[in-house]
Every structure is written in C-alpha cells, then in structure tokens.
Short mmCIF file of N, CA and C in Angstrom, two decimals:
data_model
loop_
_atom_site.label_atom_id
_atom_site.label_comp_id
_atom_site.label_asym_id
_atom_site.label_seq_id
_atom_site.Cartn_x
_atom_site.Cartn_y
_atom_site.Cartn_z
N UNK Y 1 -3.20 27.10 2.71
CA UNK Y 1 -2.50 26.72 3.92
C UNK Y 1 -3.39 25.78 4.72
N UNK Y 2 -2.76 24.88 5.61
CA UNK Y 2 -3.32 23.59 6.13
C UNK Y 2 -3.30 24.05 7.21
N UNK Y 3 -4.14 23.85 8.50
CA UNK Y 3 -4.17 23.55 9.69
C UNK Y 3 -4.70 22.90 10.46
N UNK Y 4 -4.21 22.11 11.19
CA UNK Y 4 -4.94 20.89 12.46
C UNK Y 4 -4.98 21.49 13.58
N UNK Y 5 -6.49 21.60 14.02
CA UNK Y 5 -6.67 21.87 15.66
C UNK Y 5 -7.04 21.46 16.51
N UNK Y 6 -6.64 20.77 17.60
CA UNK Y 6 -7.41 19.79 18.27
C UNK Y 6 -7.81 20.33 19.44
N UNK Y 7 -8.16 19.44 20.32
CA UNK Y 7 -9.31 19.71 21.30
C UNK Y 7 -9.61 18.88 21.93
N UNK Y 8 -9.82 18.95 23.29
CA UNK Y 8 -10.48 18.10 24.29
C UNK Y 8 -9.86 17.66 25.21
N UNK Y 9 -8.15 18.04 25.12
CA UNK Y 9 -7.15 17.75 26.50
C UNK Y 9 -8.03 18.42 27.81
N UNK Y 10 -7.15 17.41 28.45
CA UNK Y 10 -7.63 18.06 30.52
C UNK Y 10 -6.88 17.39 31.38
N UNK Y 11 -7.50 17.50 32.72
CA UNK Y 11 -7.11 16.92 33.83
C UNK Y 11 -8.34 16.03 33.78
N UNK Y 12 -7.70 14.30 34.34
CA UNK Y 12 -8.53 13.67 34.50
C UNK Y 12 -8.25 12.50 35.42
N UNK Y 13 -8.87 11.55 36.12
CA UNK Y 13 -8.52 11.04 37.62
C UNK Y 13 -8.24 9.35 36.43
N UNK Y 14 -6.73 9.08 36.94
CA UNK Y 14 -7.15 7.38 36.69
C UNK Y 14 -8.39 6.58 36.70
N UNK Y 15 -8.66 5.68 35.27
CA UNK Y 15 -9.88 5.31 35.45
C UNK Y 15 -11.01 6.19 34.10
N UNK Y 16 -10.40 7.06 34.12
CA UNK Y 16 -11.58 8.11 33.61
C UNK Y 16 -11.69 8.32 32.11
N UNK Y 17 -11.87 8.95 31.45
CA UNK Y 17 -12.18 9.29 29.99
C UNK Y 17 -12.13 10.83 29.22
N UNK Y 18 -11.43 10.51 28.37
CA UNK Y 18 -11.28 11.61 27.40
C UNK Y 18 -11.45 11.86 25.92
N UNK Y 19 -12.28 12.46 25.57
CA UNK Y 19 -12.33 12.79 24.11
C UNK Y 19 -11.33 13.39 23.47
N UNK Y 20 -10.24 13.40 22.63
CA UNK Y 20 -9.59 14.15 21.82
C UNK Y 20 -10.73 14.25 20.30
N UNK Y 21 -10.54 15.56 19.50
CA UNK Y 21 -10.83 15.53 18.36
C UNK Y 21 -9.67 16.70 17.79
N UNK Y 22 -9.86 16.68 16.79
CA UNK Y 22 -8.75 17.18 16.21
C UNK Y 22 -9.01 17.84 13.88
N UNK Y 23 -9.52 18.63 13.75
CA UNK Y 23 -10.06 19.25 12.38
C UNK Y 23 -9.10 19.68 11.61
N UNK Y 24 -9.12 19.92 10.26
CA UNK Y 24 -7.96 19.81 9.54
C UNK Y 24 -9.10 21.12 8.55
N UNK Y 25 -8.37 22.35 8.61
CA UNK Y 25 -8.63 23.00 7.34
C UNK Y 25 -7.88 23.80 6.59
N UNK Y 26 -8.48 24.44 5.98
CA UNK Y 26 -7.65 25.42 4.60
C UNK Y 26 -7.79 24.55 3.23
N UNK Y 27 -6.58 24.81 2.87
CA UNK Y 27 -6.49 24.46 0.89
C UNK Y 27 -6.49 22.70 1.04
N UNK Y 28 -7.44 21.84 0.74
CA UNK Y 28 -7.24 20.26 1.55
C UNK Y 28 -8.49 20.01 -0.09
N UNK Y 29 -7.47 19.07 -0.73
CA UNK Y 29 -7.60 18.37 -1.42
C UNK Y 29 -8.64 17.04 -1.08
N UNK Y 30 -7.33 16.42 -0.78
CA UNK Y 30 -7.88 15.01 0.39
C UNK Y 30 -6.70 14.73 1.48
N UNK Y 31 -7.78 13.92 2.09
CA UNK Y 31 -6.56 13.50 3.54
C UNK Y 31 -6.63 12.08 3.65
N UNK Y 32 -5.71 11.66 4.00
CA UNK Y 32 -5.24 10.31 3.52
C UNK Y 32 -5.16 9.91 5.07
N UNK Y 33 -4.25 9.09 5.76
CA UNK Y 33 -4.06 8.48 6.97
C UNK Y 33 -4.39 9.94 7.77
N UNK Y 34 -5.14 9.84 9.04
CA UNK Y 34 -5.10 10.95 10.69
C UNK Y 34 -4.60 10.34 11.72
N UNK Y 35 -4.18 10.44 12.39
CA UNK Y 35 -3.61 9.65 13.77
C UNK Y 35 -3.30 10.45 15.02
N UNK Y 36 -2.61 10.22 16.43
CA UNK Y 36 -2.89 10.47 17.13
C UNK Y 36 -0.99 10.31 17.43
N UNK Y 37 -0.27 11.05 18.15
CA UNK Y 37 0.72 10.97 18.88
C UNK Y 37 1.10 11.47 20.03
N UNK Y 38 1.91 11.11 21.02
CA UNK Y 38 1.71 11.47 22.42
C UNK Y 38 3.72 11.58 22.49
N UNK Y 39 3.70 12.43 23.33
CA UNK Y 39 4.99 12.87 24.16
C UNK Y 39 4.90 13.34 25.32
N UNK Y 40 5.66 12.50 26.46
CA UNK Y 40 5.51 12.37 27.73
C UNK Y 40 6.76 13.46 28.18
N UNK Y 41 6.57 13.95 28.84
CA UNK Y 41 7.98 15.37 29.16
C UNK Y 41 9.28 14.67 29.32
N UNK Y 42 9.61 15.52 28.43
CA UNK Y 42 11.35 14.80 28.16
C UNK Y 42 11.33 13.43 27.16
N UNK Y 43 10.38 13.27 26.92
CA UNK Y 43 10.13 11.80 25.80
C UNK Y 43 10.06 12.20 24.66
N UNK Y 44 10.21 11.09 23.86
CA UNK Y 44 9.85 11.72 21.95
C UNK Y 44 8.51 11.22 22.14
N UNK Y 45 7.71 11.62 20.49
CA UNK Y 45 6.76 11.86 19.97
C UNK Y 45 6.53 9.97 19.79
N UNK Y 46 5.44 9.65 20.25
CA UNK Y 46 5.33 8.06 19.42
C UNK Y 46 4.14 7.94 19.20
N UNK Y 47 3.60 7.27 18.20
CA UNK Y 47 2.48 7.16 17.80
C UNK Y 47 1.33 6.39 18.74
N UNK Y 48 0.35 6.57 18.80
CA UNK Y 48 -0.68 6.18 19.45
C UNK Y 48 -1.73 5.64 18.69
N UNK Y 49 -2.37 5.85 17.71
CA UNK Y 49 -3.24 5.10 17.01
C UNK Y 49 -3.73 6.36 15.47
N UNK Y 50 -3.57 5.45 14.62
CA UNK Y 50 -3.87 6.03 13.02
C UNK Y 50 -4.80 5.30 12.43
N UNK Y 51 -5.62 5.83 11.57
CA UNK Y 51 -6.80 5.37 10.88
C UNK Y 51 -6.48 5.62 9.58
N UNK Y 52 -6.85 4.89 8.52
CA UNK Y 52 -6.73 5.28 7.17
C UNK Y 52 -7.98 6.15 6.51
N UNK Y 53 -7.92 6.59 5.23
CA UNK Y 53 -8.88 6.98 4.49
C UNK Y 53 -10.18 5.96 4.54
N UNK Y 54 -9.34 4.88 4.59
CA UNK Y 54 -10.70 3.77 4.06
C UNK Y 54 -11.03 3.53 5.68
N UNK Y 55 -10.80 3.77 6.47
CA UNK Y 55 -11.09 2.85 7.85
C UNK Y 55 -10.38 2.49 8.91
N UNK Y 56 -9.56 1.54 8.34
CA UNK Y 56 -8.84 0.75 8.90
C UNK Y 56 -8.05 1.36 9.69
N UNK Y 57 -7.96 0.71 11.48
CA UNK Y 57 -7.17 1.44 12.26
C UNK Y 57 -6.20 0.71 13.46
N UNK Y 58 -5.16 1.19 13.50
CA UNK Y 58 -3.90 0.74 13.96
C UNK Y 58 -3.71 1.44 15.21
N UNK Y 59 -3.30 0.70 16.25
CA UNK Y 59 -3.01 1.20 17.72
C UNK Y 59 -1.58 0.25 18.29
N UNK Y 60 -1.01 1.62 19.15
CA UNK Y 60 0.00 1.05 19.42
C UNK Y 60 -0.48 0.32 20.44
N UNK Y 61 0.64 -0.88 21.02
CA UNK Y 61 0.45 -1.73 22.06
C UNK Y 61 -0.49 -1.71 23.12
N UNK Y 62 0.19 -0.15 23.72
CA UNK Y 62 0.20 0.16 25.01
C UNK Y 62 -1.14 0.20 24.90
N UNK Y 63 -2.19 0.84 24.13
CA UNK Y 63 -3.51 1.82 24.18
C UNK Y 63 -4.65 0.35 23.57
N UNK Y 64 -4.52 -0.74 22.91
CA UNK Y 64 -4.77 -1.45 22.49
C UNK Y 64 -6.25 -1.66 23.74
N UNK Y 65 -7.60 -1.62 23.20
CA UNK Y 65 -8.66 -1.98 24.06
C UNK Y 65 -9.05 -1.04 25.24
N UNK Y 66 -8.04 0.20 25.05
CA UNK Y 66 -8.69 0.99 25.78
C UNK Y 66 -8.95 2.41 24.59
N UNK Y 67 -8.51 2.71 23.83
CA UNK Y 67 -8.52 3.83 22.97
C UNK Y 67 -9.46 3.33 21.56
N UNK Y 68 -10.23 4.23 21.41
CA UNK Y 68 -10.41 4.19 19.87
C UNK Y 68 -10.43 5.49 19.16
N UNK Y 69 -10.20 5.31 17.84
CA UNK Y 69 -9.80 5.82 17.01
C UNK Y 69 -10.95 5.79 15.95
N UNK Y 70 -11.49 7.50 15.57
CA UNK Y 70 -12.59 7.05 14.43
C UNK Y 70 -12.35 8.36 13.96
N UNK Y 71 -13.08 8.77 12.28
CA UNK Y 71 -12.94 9.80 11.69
C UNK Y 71 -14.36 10.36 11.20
N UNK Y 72 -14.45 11.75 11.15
CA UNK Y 72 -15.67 11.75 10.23
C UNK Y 72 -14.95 12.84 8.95
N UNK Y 73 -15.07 11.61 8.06
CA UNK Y 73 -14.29 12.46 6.44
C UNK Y 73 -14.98 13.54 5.85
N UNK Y 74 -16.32 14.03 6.29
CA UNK Y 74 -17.17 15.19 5.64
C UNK Y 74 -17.17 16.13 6.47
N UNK Y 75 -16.08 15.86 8.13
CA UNK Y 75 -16.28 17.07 8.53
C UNK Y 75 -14.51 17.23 8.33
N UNK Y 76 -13.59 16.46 8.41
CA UNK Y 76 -12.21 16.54 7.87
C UNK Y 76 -11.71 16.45 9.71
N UNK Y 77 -12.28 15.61 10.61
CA UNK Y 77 -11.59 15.33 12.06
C UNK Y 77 -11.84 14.08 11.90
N UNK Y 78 -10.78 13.85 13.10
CA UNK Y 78 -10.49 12.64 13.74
C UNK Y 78 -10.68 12.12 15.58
N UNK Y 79 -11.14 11.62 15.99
CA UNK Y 79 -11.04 11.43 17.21
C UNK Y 79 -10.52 10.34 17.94
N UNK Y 80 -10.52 10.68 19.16
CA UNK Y 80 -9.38 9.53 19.81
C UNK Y 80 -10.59 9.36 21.03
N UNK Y 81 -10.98 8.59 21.65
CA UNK Y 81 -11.84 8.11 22.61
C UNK Y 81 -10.76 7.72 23.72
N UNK Y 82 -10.79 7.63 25.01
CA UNK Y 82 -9.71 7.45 25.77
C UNK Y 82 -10.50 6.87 26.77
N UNK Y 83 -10.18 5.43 27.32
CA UNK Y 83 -11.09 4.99 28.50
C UNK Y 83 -9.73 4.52 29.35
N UNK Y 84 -10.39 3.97 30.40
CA UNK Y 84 -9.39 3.58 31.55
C UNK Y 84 -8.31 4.25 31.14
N UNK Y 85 -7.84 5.66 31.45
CA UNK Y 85 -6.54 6.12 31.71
C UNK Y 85 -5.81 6.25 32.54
N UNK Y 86 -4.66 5.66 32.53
CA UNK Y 86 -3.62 5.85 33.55
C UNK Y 86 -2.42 6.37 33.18
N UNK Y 87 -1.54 6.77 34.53
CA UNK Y 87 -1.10 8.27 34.71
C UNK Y 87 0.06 8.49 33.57
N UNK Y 88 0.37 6.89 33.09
CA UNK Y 88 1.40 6.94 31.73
C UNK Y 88 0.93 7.33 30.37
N UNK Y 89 -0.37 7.28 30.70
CA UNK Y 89 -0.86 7.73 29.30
C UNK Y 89 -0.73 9.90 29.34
N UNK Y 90 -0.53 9.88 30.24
CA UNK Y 90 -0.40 11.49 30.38
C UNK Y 90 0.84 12.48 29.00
N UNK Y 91 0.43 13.52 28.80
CA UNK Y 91 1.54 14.09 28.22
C UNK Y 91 0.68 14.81 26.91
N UNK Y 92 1.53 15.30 25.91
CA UNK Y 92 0.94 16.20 24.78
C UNK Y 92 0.15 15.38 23.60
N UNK Y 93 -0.66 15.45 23.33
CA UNK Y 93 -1.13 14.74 21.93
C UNK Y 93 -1.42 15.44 20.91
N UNK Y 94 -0.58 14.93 19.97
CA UNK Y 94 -0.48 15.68 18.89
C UNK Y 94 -1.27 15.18 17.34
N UNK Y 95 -2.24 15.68 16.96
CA UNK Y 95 -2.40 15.33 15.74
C UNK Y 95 -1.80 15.58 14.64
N UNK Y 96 -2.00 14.54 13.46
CA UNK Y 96 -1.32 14.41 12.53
C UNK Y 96 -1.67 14.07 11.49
N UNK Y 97 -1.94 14.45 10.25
CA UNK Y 97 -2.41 13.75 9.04
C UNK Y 97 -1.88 14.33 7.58
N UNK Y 98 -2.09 12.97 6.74
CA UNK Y 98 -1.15 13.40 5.43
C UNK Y 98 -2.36 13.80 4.80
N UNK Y 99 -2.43 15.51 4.02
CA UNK Y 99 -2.77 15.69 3.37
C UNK Y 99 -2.14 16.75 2.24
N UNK Y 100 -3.04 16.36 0.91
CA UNK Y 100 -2.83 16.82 -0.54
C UNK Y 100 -3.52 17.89 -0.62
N UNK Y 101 -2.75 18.84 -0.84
CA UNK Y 101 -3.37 20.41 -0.63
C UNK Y 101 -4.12 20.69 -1.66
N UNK Y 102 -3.61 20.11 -2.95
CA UNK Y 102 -4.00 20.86 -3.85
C UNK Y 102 -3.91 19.31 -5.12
N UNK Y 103 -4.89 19.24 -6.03
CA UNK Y 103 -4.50 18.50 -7.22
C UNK Y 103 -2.78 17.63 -7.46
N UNK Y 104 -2.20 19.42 -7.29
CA UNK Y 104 -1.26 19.31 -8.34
C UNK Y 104 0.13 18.50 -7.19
N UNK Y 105 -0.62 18.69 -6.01
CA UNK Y 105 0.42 18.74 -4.86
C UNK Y 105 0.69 17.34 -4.24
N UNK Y 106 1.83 17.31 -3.83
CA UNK Y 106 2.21 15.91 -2.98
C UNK Y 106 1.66 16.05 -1.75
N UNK Y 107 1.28 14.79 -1.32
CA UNK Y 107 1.05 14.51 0.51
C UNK Y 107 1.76 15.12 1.02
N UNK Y 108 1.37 15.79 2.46
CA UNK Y 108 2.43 16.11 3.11
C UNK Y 108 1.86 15.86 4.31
N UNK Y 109 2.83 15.45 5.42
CA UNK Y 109 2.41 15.11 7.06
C UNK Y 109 2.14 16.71 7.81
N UNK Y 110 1.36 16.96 7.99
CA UNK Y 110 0.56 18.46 9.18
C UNK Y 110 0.81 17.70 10.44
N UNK Y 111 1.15 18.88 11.15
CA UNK Y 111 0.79 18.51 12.64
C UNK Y 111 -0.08 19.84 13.29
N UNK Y 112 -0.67 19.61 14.43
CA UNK Y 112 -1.25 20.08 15.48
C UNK Y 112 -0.55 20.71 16.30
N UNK Y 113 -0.67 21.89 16.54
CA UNK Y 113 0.29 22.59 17.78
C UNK Y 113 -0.13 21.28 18.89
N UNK Y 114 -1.19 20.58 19.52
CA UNK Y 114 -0.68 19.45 20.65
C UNK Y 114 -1.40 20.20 21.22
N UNK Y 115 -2.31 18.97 22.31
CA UNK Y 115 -3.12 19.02 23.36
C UNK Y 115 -2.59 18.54 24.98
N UNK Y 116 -2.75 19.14 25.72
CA UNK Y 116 -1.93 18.00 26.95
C UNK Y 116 -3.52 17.42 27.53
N UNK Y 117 -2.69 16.07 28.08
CA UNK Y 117 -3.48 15.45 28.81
C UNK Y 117 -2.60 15.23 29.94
N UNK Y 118 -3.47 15.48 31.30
CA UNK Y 118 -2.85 14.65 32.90
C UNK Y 118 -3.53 14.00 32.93
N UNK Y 119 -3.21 12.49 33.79
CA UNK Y 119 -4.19 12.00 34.33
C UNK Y 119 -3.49 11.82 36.13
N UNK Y 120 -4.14 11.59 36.72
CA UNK Y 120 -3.85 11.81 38.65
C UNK Y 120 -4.28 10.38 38.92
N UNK Y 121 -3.23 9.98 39.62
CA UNK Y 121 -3.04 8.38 39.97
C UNK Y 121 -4.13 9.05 41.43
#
C-alpha cells in the first residue's frame, strides 16, 4: 500500500514563505512525475507545479518565479518552496505522484490527504 504525506501548511502574512514537502511510502517500486495541486474553497483541484523523474519541472502560470519545485529521489519527497505569497495562493495542497507499486504493476496517480495554506493580505 502507497501513501503520500505532506507537511508544512500554515498561516502566513502576504509576502512571506512556505515550505511544503510531501513523502511517498509503502510497496513503491518507482515514482515517476510528483507535483503539487491546490484547491481554493469551493474551487477544483489545479495543478501548481510537477517535476519529472529526470528533473525537469513545470509550473503553472500563476506561481511561475515565485515557487519552486525540487525532489529528493533517495528519500521518495518532493517539495514546493513558496516565496512572495499572496492571499490567492491560499487553499489545500495536495500532493500527487505516479507511482509503480510493484514490478508487475501499472502507474498509478496517489494523492495526499492535502495541506492547507492561508495567507493574510
């Protein structure tokens, strides 16, 4: 069995900074893409920024130059760095990553029960 747990939501003042990280264990083969998604109350789920196995990492618009996105593959997390936040960036973040449980097994997308973040204009 797979599980993602993340960590590092809070209250935090416009302007300010937040660490998300987020660990993936149990039966884990390999893990392929981790990423980051956010839902604002009453909003859907939209992606925020994903990293691949190899590196390479993708951010949505909005977060572009203020967020980064990095992994460490020997401990099986991902983190999200959060600078200048403002009060739209607020809401649940949810991690997410495709992993192969087993040899024999297909990818499958895990999620994170979800972290909240406020931020206070």
């Amino acid at each position: 069995q797979v599980q993602l747990a993340e960590s590092g939501g809070g209250l935090v003042q416009a302007g300010g900074s937040l660490i998300l990280s987020c660990t993936a264990s149990g039966s884990i083969f390999s893990i392929n893409d981790m990423g980051w998604y956010r839902s604002a109350p009453g909003g859907v789920r939209e992606p925020v920024a994903f990293i691949t196995s190899g590196g390479t990492s993708n951010y949505a618009d909005a977060v572009k130059g203020r967020f980064a996105i990095s992994r460490d593959s020997g401990k099986n997390t991902v983190y999200l760095q959060m600078n200048s936040l403002k009060p739209e960036d607020a809401g649940v973040y949810y991690c997410n990553a495709r992993i192969k449980p087993g040899i024999y097994r297909k990818e499958t997308d895990y999620w994170g029960l979800g972290t909240q973040v406020t931020v206070s204009s």
